[in-house]
CSV table of C-alpha atoms in Angstrom, one decimal:
chain,number,residue,atom,x,y,z
X,971,UNK,CA,45.6,55.7,6.5
X,972,UNK,CA,43.8,52.4,5.8
X,973,UNK,CA,46.2,50.1,3.9
X,974,UNK,CA,43.6,49.4,1.2
X,975,UNK,CA,43.0,53.1,0.7
X,976,UNK,CA,46.8,53.5,0.3
X,977,UNK,CA,46.8,50.9,-2.4
X,978,UNK,CA,43.9,52.6,-4.1
X,979,UNK,CA,45.8,55.9,-4.1
X,980,UNK,CA,48.8,54.2,-5.5
X,981,UNK,CA,46.7,52.6,-8.3
X,982,UNK,CA,45.0,55.9,-9.1
X,983,UNK,CA,48.3,57.7,-9.4
X,984,UNK,CA,49.7,55.0,-11.6
X,985,UNK,CA,46.7,55.4,-13.9
X,986,UNK,CA,47.2,59.2,-13.8
X,987,UNK,CA,50.7,58.8,-15.1
X,988,UNK,CA,49.4,56.8,-18.1
X,989,UNK,CA,46.8,59.5,-18.8
X,990,UNK,CA,49.2,62.4,-18.4
X,991,UNK,CA,51.8,60.8,-20.7
X,992,UNK,CA,49.0,60.4,-23.3
X,993,UNK,CA,47.9,64.0,-23.1
X,994,UNK,CA,51.3,65.0,-24.6
X,995,UNK,CA,50.5,63.0,-27.8
X,996,UNK,CA,46.8,63.0,-28.2
X,997,UNK,CA,47.1,62.6,-32.0
X,998,UNK,CA,48.4,59.0,-31.4
X,999,UNK,CA,45.5,58.0,-29.1
X,1000,UNK,CA,43.3,55.4,-30.8
X,1001,UNK,CA,39.5,56.0,-30.3
X,1002,UNK,CA,36.7,53.5,-30.8
X,1003,UNK,CA,32.9,53.7,-30.3
X,1004,UNK,CA,31.7,51.1,-27.9
X,1005,UNK,CA,28.1,52.3,-27.9
X,1006,UNK,CA,25.8,55.2,-28.8
X,1007,UNK,CA,27.7,58.4,-27.9
X,1008,UNK,CA,30.1,56.2,-25.8
X,1009,UNK,CA,33.8,56.3,-26.7
X,1010,UNK,CA,36.8,54.4,-25.4
X,1011,UNK,CA,40.4,55.0,-26.1
X,1012,UNK,CA,43.6,52.9,-25.8
X,1013,UNK,CA,44.4,55.2,-22.8
X,1014,UNK,CA,41.2,54.0,-21.0
X,1015,UNK,CA,42.4,50.4,-21.4
X,1016,UNK,CA,46.0,51.1,-20.5
X,1017,UNK,CA,45.0,53.1,-17.4
X,1018,UNK,CA,42.6,50.4,-16.3
X,1019,UNK,CA,45.4,47.8,-16.6
X,1020,UNK,CA,47.7,49.9,-14.6
X,1021,UNK,CA,45.1,50.1,-11.8
X,1022,UNK,CA,44.5,46.3,-11.9
X,1023,UNK,CA,48.2,45.6,-11.8
X,1024,UNK,CA,48.8,47.6,-8.7
X,1025,UNK,CA,45.8,46.2,-6.8
X,1026,UNK,CA,46.4,42.6,-7.9
X,1027,UNK,CA,50.0,42.8,-6.7
X,1028,UNK,CA,48.7,43.7,-3.2
X,1029,UNK,CA,45.5,41.7,-3.1
X,1030,UNK,CA,45.6,38.9,-5.7
X,1031,UNK,CA,42.4,37.3,-4.4
X,1032,UNK,CA,40.2,40.3,-4.9
X,1033,UNK,CA,37.6,40.9,-7.6
X,1034,UNK,CA,37.1,43.8,-10.0
X,1035,UNK,CA,34.2,45.5,-11.7
X,1036,UNK,CA,35.7,47.7,-14.4
X,1037,UNK,CA,34.2,50.0,-17.0
X,1038,UNK,CA,36.3,48.6,-19.8
X,1039,UNK,CA,37.1,45.0,-18.8
X,1040,UNK,CA,33.9,44.1,-17.0
X,1041,UNK,CA,34.1,41.6,-14.1
X,1042,UNK,CA,37.6,40.2,-13.4
X,1043,UNK,CA,39.4,38.2,-10.8
X,1044,UNK,CA,37.6,36.4,-8.0
X,1045,UNK,CA,33.9,37.1,-8.5
X,1046,UNK,CA,33.0,35.4,-5.3
X,1047,UNK,CA,35.4,37.5,-3.2
X,1048,UNK,CA,33.9,39.7,-0.5
X,1049,UNK,CA,36.3,42.4,-1.8
X,1050,UNK,CA,35.3,44.0,-5.2
X,1051,UNK,CA,37.1,47.0,-6.7
X,1052,UNK,CA,34.9,49.3,-8.8
X,1053,UNK,CA,37.1,51.0,-11.4
X,1054,UNK,CA,36.6,53.8,-13.9
X,1055,UNK,CA,40.1,54.5,-15.2
X,1056,UNK,CA,39.2,57.7,-17.1
X,1057,UNK,CA,35.9,59.4,-16.3
X,1058,UNK,CA,35.5,62.1,-18.8
X,1059,UNK,CA,36.9,60.3,-21.9
X,1060,UNK,CA,35.3,62.8,-24.3
X,1061,UNK,CA,37.0,65.7,-22.5
X,1062,UNK,CA,40.3,63.8,-22.7
X,1063,UNK,CA,39.9,63.1,-26.4
X,1064,UNK,CA,39.1,66.8,-27.1
X,1065,UNK,CA,42.0,68.1,-25.0
X,1066,UNK,CA,39.7,69.5,-22.4
X,1067,UNK,CA,41.6,69.3,-19.1
X,1068,UNK,CA,38.8,67.9,-16.9
X,1069,UNK,CA,38.7,64.1,-16.2
X,1070,UNK,CA,39.5,61.8,-13.4
X,1071,UNK,CA,40.4,58.3,-12.2
X,1072,UNK,CA,37.8,56.8,-9.9
X,1073,UNK,CA,38.4,53.7,-7.7
X,1074,UNK,CA,36.2,52.3,-5.0
X,1075,UNK,CA,36.4,49.2,-2.8
X,1076,UNK,CA,33.3,47.4,-1.8
X,1077,UNK,CA,33.3,44.9,1.0
X,1078,UNK,CA,30.3,42.6,1.1
X,1079,UNK,CA,28.5,45.1,-1.1
X,1080,UNK,CA,29.3,48.2,1.0
X,1081,UNK,CA,31.7,50.8,-0.3
X,1082,UNK,CA,34.5,51.1,2.3
X,1083,UNK,CA,37.2,53.0,0.4
X,1084,UNK,CA,37.1,55.6,-2.3
X,1085,UNK,CA,39.6,57.6,-4.4
X,1086,UNK,CA,38.9,60.2,-7.1
X,1087,UNK,CA,42.1,61.5,-8.6
X,1088,UNK,CA,42.4,64.5,-11.0
X,1089,UNK,CA,45.8,64.1,-12.7
X,1090,UNK,CA,45.7,67.4,-14.5
X,1091,UNK,CA,45.5,69.4,-11.2
X,1092,UNK,CA,47.1,66.7,-9.0
X,1093,UNK,CA,44.0,66.8,-6.8
X,1094,UNK,CA,43.3,63.7,-4.7
X,1095,UNK,CA,39.9,63.1,-3.0
X,1096,UNK,CA,39.7,60.2,-0.6
X,1097,UNK,CA,37.4,58.6,1.9
X,1098,UNK,CA,37.3,55.6,4.3
X,1099,UNK,CA,33.8,54.7,5.6
X,1100,UNK,CA,33.3,56.3,9.0
X,1101,UNK,CA,36.5,58.4,8.8
X,1102,UNK,CA,35.4,61.4,6.8
X,1103,UNK,CA,36.4,62.8,3.4
X,1104,UNK,CA,39.7,64.4,2.5
X,1105,UNK,CA,41.0,66.6,-0.3
X,1106,UNK,CA,44.8,66.5,-0.6
X,1107,UNK,CA,44.9,65.4,3.1
X,1108,UNK,CA,42.6,68.2,4.4
X,1109,UNK,CA,39.2,67.3,5.8
X,1110,UNK,CA,36.2,68.5,3.6
X,1111,UNK,CA,32.5,69.1,4.1
X,1112,UNK,CA,29.6,69.8,1.8
X,1113,UNK,CA,28.3,73.3,1.7
X,1114,UNK,CA,25.8,74.7,4.2
X,1115,UNK,CA,23.2,76.0,1.7
X,1116,UNK,CA,19.7,76.0,3.1
X,1117,UNK,CA,17.9,75.9,-0.2
X,1118,UNK,CA,18.6,76.5,-3.9
X,1119,UNK,CA,19.0,80.3,-3.6
X,1120,UNK,CA,22.6,81.2,-4.5
X,1121,UNK,CA,23.7,77.7,-5.2
X,1122,UNK,CA,25.8,76.3,-8.0
X,1123,UNK,CA,24.4,72.9,-9.1
X,1124,UNK,CA,26.2,70.5,-11.4
X,1125,UNK,CA,24.6,68.1,-13.8
X,1126,UNK,CA,25.2,65.9,-16.8
X,1127,UNK,CA,23.3,65.9,-20.0
X,1128,UNK,CA,21.5,62.6,-20.8
X,1129,UNK,CA,23.7,62.1,-24.0
X,1130,UNK,CA,23.4,58.3,-23.9
X,1131,UNK,CA,19.6,58.3,-23.2
X,1132,UNK,CA,18.4,61.2,-25.3
X,1133,UNK,CA,14.8,60.0,-25.2
X,1134,UNK,CA,14.8,61.7,-21.7
X,1135,UNK,CA,15.7,65.0,-23.2
X,1136,UNK,CA,12.3,66.8,-22.8
X,1137,UNK,CA,12.0,65.6,-19.2
X,1138,UNK,CA,15.5,66.5,-18.4
X,1139,UNK,CA,15.2,70.0,-19.9
X,1140,UNK,CA,11.9,70.6,-17.9
X,1141,UNK,CA,13.7,69.7,-14.7
X,1142,UNK,CA,16.7,71.8,-15.6
X,1143,UNK,CA,14.5,74.8,-16.4
X,1144,UNK,CA,12.7,74.7,-13.1
X,1145,UNK,CA,15.9,74.1,-11.1
X,1146,UNK,CA,17.8,76.8,-12.9
X,1147,UNK,CA,15.2,79.4,-12.0
X,1148,UNK,CA,16.1,79.1,-8.3
X,1149,UNK,CA,19.9,78.6,-8.5
X,1150,UNK,CA,22.7,81.1,-9.0
X,1151,UNK,CA,24.0,79.0,-11.8
X,1152,UNK,CA,24.4,75.4,-13.3
X,1153,UNK,CA,27.5,73.6,-14.4
X,1154,UNK,CA,28.0,70.7,-16.9
X,1155,UNK,CA,31.7,69.8,-16.9
X,1156,UNK,CA,31.7,66.3,-18.3
X,1157,UNK,CA,32.9,64.1,-15.4
X,1158,UNK,CA,30.5,62.7,-12.9
X,1159,UNK,CA,33.3,61.4,-10.7
X,1160,UNK,CA,34.7,64.9,-10.4
X,1161,UNK,CA,31.3,66.5,-9.9
X,1162,UNK,CA,30.7,64.2,-6.9
X,1163,UNK,CA,34.2,65.0,-5.6
X,1164,UNK,CA,33.6,68.7,-5.9
X,1165,UNK,CA,30.3,68.4,-4.0
X,1166,UNK,CA,32.2,66.6,-1.3
X,1167,UNK,CA,34.8,69.3,-1.3
X,1168,UNK,CA,32.3,72.1,-1.0
X,1169,UNK,CA,33.0,73.5,-4.4
X,1170,UNK,CA,29.5,72.7,-5.7
X,1171,UNK,CA,26.3,72.7,-3.8
X,1172,UNK,CA,24.7,69.7,-5.5
X,1173,UNK,CA,24.7,67.4,-8.5
X,1174,UNK,CA,22.1,65.4,-10.5
X,1175,UNK,CA,22.2,63.2,-13.6
X,1176,UNK,CA,20.2,60.5,-15.4
X,1177,UNK,CA,21.5,57.0,-16.3
X,1178,UNK,CA,25.0,56.8,-14.7
X,1179,UNK,CA,26.8,53.5,-14.1
X,1180,UNK,CA,28.1,52.1,-10.8
X,1181,UNK,CA,31.8,52.9,-11.8
X,1182,UNK,CA,30.8,56.5,-12.4
X,1183,UNK,CA,29.5,57.0,-8.9
X,1184,UNK,CA,30.8,54.3,-6.5
X,1185,UNK,CA,33.8,56.4,-5.2
X,1186,UNK,CA,32.1,59.8,-5.4
X,1187,UNK,CA,29.1,58.5,-3.5
X,1188,UNK,CA,31.2,57.6,-0.4
X,1189,UNK,CA,33.1,60.9,-0.7
X,1190,UNK,CA,29.8,62.9,-0.5
X,1191,UNK,CA,28.4,60.8,2.4
X,1192,UNK,CA,31.7,61.1,4.4
X,1193,UNK,CA,31.6,64.9,3.8
X,1194,UNK,CA,28.2,65.1,5.4
X,1195,UNK,CA,26.0,64.9,2.2
X,1196,UNK,CA,23.3,62.5,1.1
X,1197,UNK,CA,22.8,60.5,-2.1
X,1198,UNK,CA,19.4,59.6,-3.4
X,1199,UNK,CA,17.5,58.7,-6.5
X,1200,UNK,CA,15.0,61.1,-8.1
X,1201,UNK,CA,12.3,60.1,-5.6
X,1202,UNK,CA,14.5,60.4,-2.5
X,1203,UNK,CA,15.0,56.7,-2.3
X,1204,UNK,CA,18.0,54.4,-2.5
X,1205,UNK,CA,17.5,53.1,-6.0
X,1206,UNK,CA,20.2,55.1,-7.6
X,1207,UNK,CA,22.6,52.2,-8.1
X,1208,UNK,CA,20.1,50.3,-10.1
X,1209,UNK,CA,18.6,53.2,-12.0
X,1210,UNK,CA,21.7,55.4,-12.4
X,1211,UNK,CA,19.6,58.4,-11.6
X,1212,UNK,CA,21.3,60.3,-8.8
X,1213,UNK,CA,20.9,63.4,-6.7
X,1214,UNK,CA,23.5,64.6,-4.2
X,1215,UNK,CA,24.2,67.5,-1.8
X,1216,UNK,CA,23.5,68.4,1.7
X,1217,UNK,CA,20.1,67.3,3.0
X,1218,UNK,CA,18.4,70.7,2.5
X,1219,UNK,CA,19.7,71.1,-1.0
X,1220,UNK,CA,18.7,67.6,-2.0
X,1221,UNK,CA,15.2,68.2,-0.7
X,1222,UNK,CA,14.9,71.4,-2.7
X,1223,UNK,CA,16.2,69.6,-5.9
X,1224,UNK,CA,13.8,66.7,-5.5
X,1225,UNK,CA,10.9,69.2,-5.1
X,1226,UNK,CA,11.8,70.6,-8.5
X,1227,UNK,CA,12.1,67.2,-10.1
X,1228,UNK,CA,8.9,65.6,-8.7
X,1229,UNK,CA,6.3,67.3,-11.1
X,1230,UNK,CA,8.3,66.2,-14.1
X,1231,UNK,CA,9.1,62.5,-13.3
X,1232,UNK,CA,8.0,59.8,-15.7
X,1233,UNK,CA,7.3,56.3,-14.4
X,1234,UNK,CA,10.7,55.2,-15.7
X,1235,UNK,CA,12.5,57.9,-13.8
X,1236,UNK,CA,10.6,57.2,-10.6
X,1237,UNK,CA,12.1,53.8,-10.1
């Protein structure tokens, strides 16, 4: 195992302990609203600090891009850790057992290491660039679906950008007609990990942030999948509009999206 991946796993498990301890006393968790339909808890902050502490101890000269704390450490370093300490905060607050820790390491702008950790189920998804994707130390691959028939596709509702509601629902309707079923579970990091593990055939969402997708993106690619924006391009980091799956599933999903795309969603 790459030593930096080992540190990322250690950091994710440290954050997981913070989160699991808090699930036993949810009534004591402080919740604040940091934006429209965007919540943060003391647990998000504590878990993030646990991650930073572990990584800084091993690599004091590295930089961080964190959901809660923003940019920290050495901003000029070629090593930047992309951290979402608790992806699925709303689920956590409501006591819904579906959330994850997401940590990625970018070296000169390329994601080289990735960890998504589900502390509720003790499930660990990891990847090192060029060395495949693993789930609890077992190699994983995306599914072999040839089109949307019989697939289960995950998505996320555009709850932070509700002005896209009509477009989203039109795409959802067309895609739903051809799939076996659709899922909306509330954690993009876990959705991406589950695509990489072959549990889901694909995933799409509008307006995600880099910390939502950085780790999951590498997991999917190392499991044989592809990641695109809504036009099949590579603008998903800037736009936050993401489509993932095996190449044939992504092609089928994009064909359902194309008739409904607005100029804003085509970037």
